Coordinates of C-alpha atoms in Angstrom, one line a residue:
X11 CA 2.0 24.1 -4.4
X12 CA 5.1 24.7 -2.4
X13 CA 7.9 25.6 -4.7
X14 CA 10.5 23.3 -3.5
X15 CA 7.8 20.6 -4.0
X16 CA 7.0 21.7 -7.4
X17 CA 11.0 21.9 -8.4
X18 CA 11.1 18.0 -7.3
X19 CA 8.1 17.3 -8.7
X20 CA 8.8 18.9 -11.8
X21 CA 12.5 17.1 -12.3
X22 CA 10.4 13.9 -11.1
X23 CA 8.2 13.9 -13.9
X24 CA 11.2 14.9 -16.7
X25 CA 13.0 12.6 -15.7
X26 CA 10.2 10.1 -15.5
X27 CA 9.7 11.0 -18.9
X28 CA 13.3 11.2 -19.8
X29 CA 14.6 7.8 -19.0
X30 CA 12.1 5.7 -21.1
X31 CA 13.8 7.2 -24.5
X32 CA 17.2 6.9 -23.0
X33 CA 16.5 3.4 -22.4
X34 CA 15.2 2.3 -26.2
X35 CA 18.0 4.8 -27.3
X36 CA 20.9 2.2 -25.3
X37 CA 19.1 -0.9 -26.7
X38 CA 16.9 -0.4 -29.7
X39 CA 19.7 0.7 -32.3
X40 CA 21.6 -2.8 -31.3
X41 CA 18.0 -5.0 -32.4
X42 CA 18.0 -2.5 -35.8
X43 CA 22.0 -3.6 -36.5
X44 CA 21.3 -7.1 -35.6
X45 CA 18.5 -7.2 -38.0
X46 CA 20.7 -5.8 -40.5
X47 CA 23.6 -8.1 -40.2
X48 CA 21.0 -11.0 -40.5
X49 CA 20.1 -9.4 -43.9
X50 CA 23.3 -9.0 -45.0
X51 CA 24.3 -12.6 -44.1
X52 CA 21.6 -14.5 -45.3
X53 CA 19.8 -11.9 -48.4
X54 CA 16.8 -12.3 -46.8
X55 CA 14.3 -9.7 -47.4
X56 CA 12.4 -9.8 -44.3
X57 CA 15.4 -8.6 -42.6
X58 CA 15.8 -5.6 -44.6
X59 CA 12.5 -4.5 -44.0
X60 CA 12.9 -5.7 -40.4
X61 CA 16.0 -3.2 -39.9
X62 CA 14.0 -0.3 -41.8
X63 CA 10.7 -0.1 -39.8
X64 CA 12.9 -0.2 -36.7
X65 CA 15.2 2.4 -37.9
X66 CA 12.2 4.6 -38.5
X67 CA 10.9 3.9 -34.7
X68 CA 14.6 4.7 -33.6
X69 CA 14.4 8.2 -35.2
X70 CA 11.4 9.5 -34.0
X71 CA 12.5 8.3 -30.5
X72 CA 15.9 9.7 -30.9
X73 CA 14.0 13.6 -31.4
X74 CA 12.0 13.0 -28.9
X75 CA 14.4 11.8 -26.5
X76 CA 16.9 15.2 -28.0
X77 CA 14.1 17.4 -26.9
X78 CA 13.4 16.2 -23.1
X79 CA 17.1 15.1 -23.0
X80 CA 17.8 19.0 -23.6
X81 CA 14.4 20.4 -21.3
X82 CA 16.4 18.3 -18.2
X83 CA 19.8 20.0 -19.0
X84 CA 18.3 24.3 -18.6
X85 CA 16.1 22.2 -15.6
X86 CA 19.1 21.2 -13.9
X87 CA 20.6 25.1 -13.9
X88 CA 16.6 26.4 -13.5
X89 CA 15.5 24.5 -10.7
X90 CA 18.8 23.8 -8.6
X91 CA 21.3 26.4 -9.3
X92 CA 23.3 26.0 -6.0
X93 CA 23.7 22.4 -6.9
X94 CA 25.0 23.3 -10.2
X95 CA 27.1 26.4 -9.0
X96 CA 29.6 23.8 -6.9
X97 CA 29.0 20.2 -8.5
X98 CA 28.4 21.2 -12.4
X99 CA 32.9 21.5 -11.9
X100 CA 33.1 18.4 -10.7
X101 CA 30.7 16.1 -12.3
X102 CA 31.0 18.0 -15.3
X103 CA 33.2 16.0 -17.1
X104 CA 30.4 12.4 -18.1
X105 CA 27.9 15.3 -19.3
X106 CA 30.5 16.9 -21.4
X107 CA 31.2 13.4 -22.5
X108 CA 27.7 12.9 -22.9
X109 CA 27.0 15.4 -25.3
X110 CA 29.9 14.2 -27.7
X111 CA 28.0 10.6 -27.8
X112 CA 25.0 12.0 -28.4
X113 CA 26.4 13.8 -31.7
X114 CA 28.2 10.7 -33.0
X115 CA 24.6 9.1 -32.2
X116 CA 23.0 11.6 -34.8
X117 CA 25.3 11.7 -36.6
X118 CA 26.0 7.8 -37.3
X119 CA 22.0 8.2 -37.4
X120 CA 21.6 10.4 -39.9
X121 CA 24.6 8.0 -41.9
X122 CA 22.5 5.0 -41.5
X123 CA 19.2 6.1 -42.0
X124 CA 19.8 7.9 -45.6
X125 CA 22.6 5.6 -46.8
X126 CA 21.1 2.5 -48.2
X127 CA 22.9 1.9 -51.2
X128 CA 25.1 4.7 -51.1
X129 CA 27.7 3.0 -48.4
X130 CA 29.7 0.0 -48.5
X131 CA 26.8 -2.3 -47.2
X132 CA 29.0 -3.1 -43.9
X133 CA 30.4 0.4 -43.6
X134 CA 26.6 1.4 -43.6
X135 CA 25.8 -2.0 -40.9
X136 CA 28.8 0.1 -38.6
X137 CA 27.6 2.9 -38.7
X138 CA 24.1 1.4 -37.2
X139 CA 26.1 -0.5 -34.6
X140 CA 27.4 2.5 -33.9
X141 CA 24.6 4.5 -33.2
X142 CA 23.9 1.8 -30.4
X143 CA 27.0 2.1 -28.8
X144 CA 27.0 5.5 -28.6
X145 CA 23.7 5.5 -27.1
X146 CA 24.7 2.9 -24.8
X147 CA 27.6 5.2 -23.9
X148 CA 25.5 8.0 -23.3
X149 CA 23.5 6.2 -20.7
X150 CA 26.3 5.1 -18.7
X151 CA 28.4 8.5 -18.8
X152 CA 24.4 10.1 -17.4
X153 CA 24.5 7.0 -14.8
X154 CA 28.5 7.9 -13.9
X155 CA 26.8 11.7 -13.0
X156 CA 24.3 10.9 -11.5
X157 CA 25.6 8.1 -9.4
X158 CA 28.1 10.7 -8.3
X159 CA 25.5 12.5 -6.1
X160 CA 24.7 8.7 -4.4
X161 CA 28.4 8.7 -4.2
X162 CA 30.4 12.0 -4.1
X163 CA 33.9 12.1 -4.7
X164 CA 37.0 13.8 -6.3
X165 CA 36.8 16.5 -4.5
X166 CA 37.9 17.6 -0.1
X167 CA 34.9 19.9 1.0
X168 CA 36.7 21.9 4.1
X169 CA 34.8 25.1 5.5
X170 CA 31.8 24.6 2.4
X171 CA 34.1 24.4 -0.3
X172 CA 35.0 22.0 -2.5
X173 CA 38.4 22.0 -3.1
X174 CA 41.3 19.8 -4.8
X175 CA 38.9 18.5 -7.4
X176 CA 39.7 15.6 -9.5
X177 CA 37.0 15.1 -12.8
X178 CA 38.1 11.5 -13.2
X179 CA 37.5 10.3 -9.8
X180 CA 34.5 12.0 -9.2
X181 CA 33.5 10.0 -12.9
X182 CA 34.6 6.9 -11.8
X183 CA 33.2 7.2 -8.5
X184 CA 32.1 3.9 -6.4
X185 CA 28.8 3.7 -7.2
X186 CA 29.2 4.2 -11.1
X187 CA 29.9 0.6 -12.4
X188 CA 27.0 -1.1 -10.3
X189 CA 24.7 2.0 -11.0
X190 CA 25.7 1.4 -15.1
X191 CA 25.7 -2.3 -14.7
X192 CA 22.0 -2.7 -13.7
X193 CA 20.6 0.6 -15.4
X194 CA 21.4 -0.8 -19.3
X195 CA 20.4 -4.6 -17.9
X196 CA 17.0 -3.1 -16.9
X197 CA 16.8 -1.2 -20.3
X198 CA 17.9 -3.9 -22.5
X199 CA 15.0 -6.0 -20.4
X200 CA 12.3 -3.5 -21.1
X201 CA 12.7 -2.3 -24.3
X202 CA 13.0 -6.1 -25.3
X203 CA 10.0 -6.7 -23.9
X204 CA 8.2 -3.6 -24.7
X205 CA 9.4 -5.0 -28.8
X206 CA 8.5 -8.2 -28.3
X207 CA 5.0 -7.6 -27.1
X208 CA 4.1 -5.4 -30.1
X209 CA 5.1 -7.5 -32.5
X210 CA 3.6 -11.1 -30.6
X211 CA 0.3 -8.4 -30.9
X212 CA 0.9 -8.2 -34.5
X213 CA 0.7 -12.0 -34.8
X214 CA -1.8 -12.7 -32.8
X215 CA -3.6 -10.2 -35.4
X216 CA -2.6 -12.3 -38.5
X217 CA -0.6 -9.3 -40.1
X218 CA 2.4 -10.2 -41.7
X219 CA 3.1 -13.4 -39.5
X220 CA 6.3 -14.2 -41.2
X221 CA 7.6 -10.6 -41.1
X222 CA 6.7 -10.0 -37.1
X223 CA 8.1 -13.6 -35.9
X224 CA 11.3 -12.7 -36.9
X225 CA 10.9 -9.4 -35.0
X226 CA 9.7 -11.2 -32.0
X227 CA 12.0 -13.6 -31.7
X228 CA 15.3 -11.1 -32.6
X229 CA 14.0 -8.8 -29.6
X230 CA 12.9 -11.6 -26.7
X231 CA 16.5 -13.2 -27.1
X232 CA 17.7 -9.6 -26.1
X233 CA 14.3 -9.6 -23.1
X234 CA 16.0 -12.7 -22.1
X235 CA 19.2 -10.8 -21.1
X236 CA 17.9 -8.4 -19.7
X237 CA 15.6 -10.4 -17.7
X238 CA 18.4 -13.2 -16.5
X239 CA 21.0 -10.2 -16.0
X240 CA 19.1 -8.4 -14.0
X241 CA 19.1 -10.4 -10.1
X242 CA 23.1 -10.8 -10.9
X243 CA 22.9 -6.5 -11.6
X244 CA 20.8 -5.9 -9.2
X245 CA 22.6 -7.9 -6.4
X246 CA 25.5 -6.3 -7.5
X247 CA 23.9 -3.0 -6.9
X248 CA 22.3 -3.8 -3.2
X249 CA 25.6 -4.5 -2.1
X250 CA 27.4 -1.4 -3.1
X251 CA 24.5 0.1 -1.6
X252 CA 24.5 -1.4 1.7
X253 CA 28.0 -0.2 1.7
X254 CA 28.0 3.0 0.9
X255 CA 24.2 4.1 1.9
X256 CA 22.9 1.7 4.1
X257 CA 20.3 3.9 5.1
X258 CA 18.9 3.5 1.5
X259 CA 18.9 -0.1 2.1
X260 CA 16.8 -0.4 4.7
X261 CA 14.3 2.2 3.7
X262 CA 14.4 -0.1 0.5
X263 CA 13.3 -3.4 2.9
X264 CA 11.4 -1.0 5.9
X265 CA 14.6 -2.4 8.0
X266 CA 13.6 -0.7 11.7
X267 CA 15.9 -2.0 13.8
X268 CA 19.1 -3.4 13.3
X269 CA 19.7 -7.1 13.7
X270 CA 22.4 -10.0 12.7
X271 CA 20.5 -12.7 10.2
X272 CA 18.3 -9.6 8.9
X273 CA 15.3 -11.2 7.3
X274 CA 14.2 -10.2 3.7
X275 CA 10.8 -8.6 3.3
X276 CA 8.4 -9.3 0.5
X277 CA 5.2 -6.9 0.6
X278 CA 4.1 -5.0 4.0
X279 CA 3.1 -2.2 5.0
X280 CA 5.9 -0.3 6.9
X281 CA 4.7 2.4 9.6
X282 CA 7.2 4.6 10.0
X283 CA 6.1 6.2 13.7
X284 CA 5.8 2.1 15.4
X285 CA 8.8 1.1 13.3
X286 CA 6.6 -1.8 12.3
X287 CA 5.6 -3.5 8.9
X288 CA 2.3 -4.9 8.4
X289 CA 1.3 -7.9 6.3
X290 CA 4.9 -8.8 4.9
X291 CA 6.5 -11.9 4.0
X292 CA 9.8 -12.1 5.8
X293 CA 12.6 -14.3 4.9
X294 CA 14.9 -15.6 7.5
X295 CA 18.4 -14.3 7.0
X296 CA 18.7 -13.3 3.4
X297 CA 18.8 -9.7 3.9
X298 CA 21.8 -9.8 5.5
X299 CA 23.1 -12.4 2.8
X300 CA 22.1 -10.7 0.2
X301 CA 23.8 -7.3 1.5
X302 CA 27.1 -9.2 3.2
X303 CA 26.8 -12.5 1.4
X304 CA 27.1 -13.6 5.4
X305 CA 23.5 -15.1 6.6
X306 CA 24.5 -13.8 10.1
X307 CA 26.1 -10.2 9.5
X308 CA 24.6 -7.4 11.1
X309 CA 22.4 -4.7 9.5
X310 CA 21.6 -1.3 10.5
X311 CA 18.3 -0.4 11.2
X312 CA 16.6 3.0 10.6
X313 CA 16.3 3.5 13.8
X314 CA 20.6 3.6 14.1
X315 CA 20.1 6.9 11.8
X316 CA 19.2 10.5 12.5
X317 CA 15.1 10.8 12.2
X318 CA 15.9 13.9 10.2
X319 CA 18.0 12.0 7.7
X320 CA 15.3 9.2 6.7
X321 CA 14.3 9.4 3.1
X322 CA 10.6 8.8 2.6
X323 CA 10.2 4.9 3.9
X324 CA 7.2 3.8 2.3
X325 CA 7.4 5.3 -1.1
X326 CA 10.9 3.7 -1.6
X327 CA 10.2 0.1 0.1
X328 CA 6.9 0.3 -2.2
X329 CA 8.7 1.6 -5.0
X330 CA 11.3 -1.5 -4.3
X331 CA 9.1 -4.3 -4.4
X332 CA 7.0 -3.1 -7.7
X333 CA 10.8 -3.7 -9.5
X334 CA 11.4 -6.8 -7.7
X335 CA 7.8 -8.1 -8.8
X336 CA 8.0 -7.4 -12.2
X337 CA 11.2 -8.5 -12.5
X338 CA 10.6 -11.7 -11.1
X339 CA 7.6 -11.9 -13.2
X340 CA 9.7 -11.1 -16.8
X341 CA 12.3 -13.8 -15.4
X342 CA 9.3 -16.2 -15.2
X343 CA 8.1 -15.5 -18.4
X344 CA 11.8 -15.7 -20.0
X345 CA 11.9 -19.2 -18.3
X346 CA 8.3 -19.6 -20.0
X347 CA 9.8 -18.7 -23.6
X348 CA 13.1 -21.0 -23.1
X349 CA 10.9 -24.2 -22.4
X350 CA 8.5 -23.5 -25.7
X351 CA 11.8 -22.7 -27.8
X352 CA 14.0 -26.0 -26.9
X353 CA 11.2 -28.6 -25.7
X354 CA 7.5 -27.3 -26.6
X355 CA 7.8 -25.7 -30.3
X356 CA 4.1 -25.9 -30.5
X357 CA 3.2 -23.5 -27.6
X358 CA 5.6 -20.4 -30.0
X359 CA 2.1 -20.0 -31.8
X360 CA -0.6 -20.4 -29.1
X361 CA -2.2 -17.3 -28.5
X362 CA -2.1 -17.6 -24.9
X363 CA 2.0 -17.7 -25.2
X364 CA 1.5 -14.3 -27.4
X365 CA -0.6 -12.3 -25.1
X366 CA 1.8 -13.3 -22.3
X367 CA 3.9 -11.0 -24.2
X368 CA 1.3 -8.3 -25.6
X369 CA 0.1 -8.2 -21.5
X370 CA 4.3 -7.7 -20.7
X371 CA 4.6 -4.8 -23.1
X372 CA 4.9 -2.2 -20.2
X373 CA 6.4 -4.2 -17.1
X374 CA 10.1 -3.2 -18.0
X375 CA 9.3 0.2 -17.9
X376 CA 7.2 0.0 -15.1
X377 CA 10.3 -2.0 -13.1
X378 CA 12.5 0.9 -14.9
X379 CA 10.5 3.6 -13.2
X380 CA 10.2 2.3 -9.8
X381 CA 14.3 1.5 -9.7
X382 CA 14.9 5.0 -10.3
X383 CA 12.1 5.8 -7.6
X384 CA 14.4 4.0 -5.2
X385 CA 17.5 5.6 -6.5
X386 CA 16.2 8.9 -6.5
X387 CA 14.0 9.2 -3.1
X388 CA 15.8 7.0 -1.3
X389 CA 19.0 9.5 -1.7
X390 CA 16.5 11.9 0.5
X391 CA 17.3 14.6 2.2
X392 CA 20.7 14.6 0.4
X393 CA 20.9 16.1 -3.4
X394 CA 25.2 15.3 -2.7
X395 CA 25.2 12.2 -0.5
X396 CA 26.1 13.6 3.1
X397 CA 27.1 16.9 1.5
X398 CA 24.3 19.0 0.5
X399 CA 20.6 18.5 0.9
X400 CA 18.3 18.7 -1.8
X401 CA 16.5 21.9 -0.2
X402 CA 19.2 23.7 0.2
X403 CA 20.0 23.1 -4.0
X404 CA 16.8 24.9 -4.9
X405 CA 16.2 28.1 -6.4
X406 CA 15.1 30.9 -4.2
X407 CA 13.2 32.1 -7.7
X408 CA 9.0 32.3 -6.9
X409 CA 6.8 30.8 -9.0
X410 CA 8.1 27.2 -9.7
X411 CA 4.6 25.6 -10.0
X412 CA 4.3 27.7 -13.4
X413 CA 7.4 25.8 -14.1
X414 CA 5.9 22.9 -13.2
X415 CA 2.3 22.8 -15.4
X416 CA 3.8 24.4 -18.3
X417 CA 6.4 21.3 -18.7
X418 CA 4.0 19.0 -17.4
X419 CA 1.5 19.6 -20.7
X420 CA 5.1 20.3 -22.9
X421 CA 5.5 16.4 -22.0
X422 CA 1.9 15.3 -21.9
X423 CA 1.8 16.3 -25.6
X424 CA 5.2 14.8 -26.6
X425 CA 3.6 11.9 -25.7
X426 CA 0.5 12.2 -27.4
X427 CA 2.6 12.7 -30.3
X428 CA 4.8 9.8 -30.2
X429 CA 2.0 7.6 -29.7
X430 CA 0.5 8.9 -32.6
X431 CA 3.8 8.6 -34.9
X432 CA 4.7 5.2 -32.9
X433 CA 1.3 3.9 -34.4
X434 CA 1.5 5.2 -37.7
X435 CA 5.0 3.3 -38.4
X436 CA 3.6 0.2 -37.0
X437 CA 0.6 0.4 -39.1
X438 CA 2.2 0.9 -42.5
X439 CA 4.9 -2.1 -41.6
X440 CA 2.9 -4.4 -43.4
X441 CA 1.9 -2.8 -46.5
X442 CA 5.7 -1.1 -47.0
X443 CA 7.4 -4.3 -45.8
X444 CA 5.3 -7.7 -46.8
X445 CA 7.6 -9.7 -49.1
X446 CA 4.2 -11.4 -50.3
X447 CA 3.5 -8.3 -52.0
X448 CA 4.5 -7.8 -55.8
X449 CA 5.7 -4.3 -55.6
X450 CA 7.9 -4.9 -52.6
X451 CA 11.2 -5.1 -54.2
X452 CA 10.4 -2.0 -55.8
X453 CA 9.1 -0.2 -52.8
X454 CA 12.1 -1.7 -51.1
X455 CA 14.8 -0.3 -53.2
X456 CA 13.0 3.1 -53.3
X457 CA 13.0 3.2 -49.9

């Protein structure tokens, strides 16, 4: 393997990796405190158990997202360090940031987790909330980084250098808000969904009914904003990147040639050597609506661009319409869930409603991956927007595919492991937490 594909396909797969834990990390802790405040306003048991089996999913997550979390942070010096050498003092400032988030996270973590009845109850509810919102800042300050290399700023680069550097600009860089925006909308969607499928699973399974439809329904009404917020995000994000990187755009819609009243494409086949794509759906005009919010603007073709500069067409217009199906698809069954809830009750306990949600368990993260696909590849050549391309970031250091296998099974067995531990904990939910059973208080107030 050529190294400078293995040192992208190695950061590819960590991240991969990476950004499913970062994504129950942002969300998971809020479902945990809101299942706590339920408890502590209404006394009900359920809840207590409720917040305890999820606090127990949120710690093994939390290591494992600590350990690959760390991996990416020696990768980022490893694999690119002449990325590192001139942006690392620039965008330097979110990942310092970062890392104080992540140690109120453990630490509020570590608060919550071992201080049932030893807090103030709502002092030891905060300090869950606030393992959430430190989580949640984590994400976004990663995002703010990262979106810098889709949008570089804070700096003047005259003669190679990078000079006159400003930390907070590059931070709050244009693309950081829209980036942010739809990132924790697409994780609040998936890991909602990804929650809500388990447990539906659980019921259909007739173990501890009571216990898991309160679960359920806690984490589809945060699915639900996830999957509503995401077309507002998203379109959000389109347009700031039709504006700043509309060769992205069209490598996201296999957009050729450029045209005013640019139709929308659903499916295809692009061919990038006839400039022509096969078998697609095309919708009069909303491309250019969606990017302009004018039905008759013009947008630029791939063909208006360098050939040289083209990021890989196919992979990111494929990776594209895998988020917009799945996302259309959680939207639809959101829509599903709001009809049973307000005007057919009855349908809540039909299996078929439940395995709608067991069979959604993994489109968030599927939509989750193939967003950051598009972000990622369809940045290509460039590792700095227009600055710097990616091969010239890499290290000149032999070997990489090493690099590559060893992390590959260091991640392959992380996962093994969390599946493992991930079952376990679901398992024993019902015989630590089922208020049917006569030692549960007991168990409960050891616990």
């Amino acid at each position: 393997m050529d190294d400078f594909i293995a040192a992208r396909a190695q950061m590819a797969m960590s991240l991969g990796f990476h950004i499913i834990f970062a994504c129950v990390g942002m969300v998971m802790p809020f479902l945990m405190a809101f299942s706590h405040w339920k408890y502590l306003k209404t006394g009900n048991e359920i809840y207590k158990g409720l917040t305890k089996a999820w606090s127990k999913g949120v710690a093994i997550l939390f290591a494992t997202g600590a350990v690959s979390g760390t991996m990416l942070s020696f990768e980022l010096g490893l694999l690119w360090p002449e990325f590192m050498k001139h942006a690392g003092p620039i965008f330097g400032m979110p990942f310092s940031l970062e890392g104080t988030a992540f140690f109120i996270e453990a630490i509020a973590l570590g608060f919550f987790l071992y201080g049932w009845n030893k807090f103030n109850k709502w002092f030891h509810w905060f300090c869950g909330l606030l393992v959430g919102i430190s989580g949640l800042a984590s994400g976004v300050l990663v995002v703010a980084a990262n979106s810098w290399m889709n949008s570089p700023s804070g700096f003047d680069f005259i003669d190679g250098q990078y000079l006159n550097i400003d930390p907070i600009q590059a931070m709050l860089n244009d693309a950081w808000f829209p980036q942010a925006l739809h990132m924790t909308v697409a994780a609040f969607c998936a890991t909602g969904f990804a929650v809500a499928g388990v447990h539906a699973y659980l019921i259909i399974k007739k173990k501890n009914v009571e216990f898991h439809t309160k679960a359920f329904r806690i984490a589809v009404a945060f699915a639900l904003i996830g999957a509503f917020g995401a077309p507002l995000s998203g379109d959000i994000a389109a347009k700031s990147v039709a504006e700043r990187q509309p060769i992205k755009l069209a490598a996201m819609e296999a957009h050729f040639e450029t045209e005013k009243g640019a139709p929308f494409v659903l499916g295809g086949i692009p061919n990038e050597e006839t400039g022509e794509v096969k078998y697609a759906l095309k919708i009069p005009k909303l491309l250019s609506f969606l990017a302009t919010n004018d039905f008759n603007a013009e947008v630029k073709g791939l063909h208006d661009f360098p050939r040289d500069e083209w990021p890989p067409v196919a992979v990111v217009h494929y990776a594209f319409q895998i988020m917009i199906f799945f996302g259309m698809v959680m939207m639809a069954i959101g829509g599903v869930y709001l009809i049973a809830f307000f005007f057919k009750k009855e349908w809540l306990t039909k299996h078929w409603f439940l395995k709608t949600f067991v069979v959604a368990i993994p489109f968030g993260y599927i939509a989750l991956e193939a967003g950051w696909t598009v972000t990622e590849v369809g940045r290509q050549p460039w590792i700095i927007y227009g600055i710097m391309r990616t091969a010239d970031a890499v290290t000149p250091m032999p070997g990489i595919q090493y690099s590559f296998y060893f992390f590959t099974a260091v991640f392959v067995s992380l996962s093994l492991i969390i599946i493992f531990l991930l079952k376990r904990q679901i398992q024993m939910v019902p015989k630590l937490y089922d208020p049917t059973d006569p030692n549960y208080q007991t168990k409960s107030k050891k616990s």
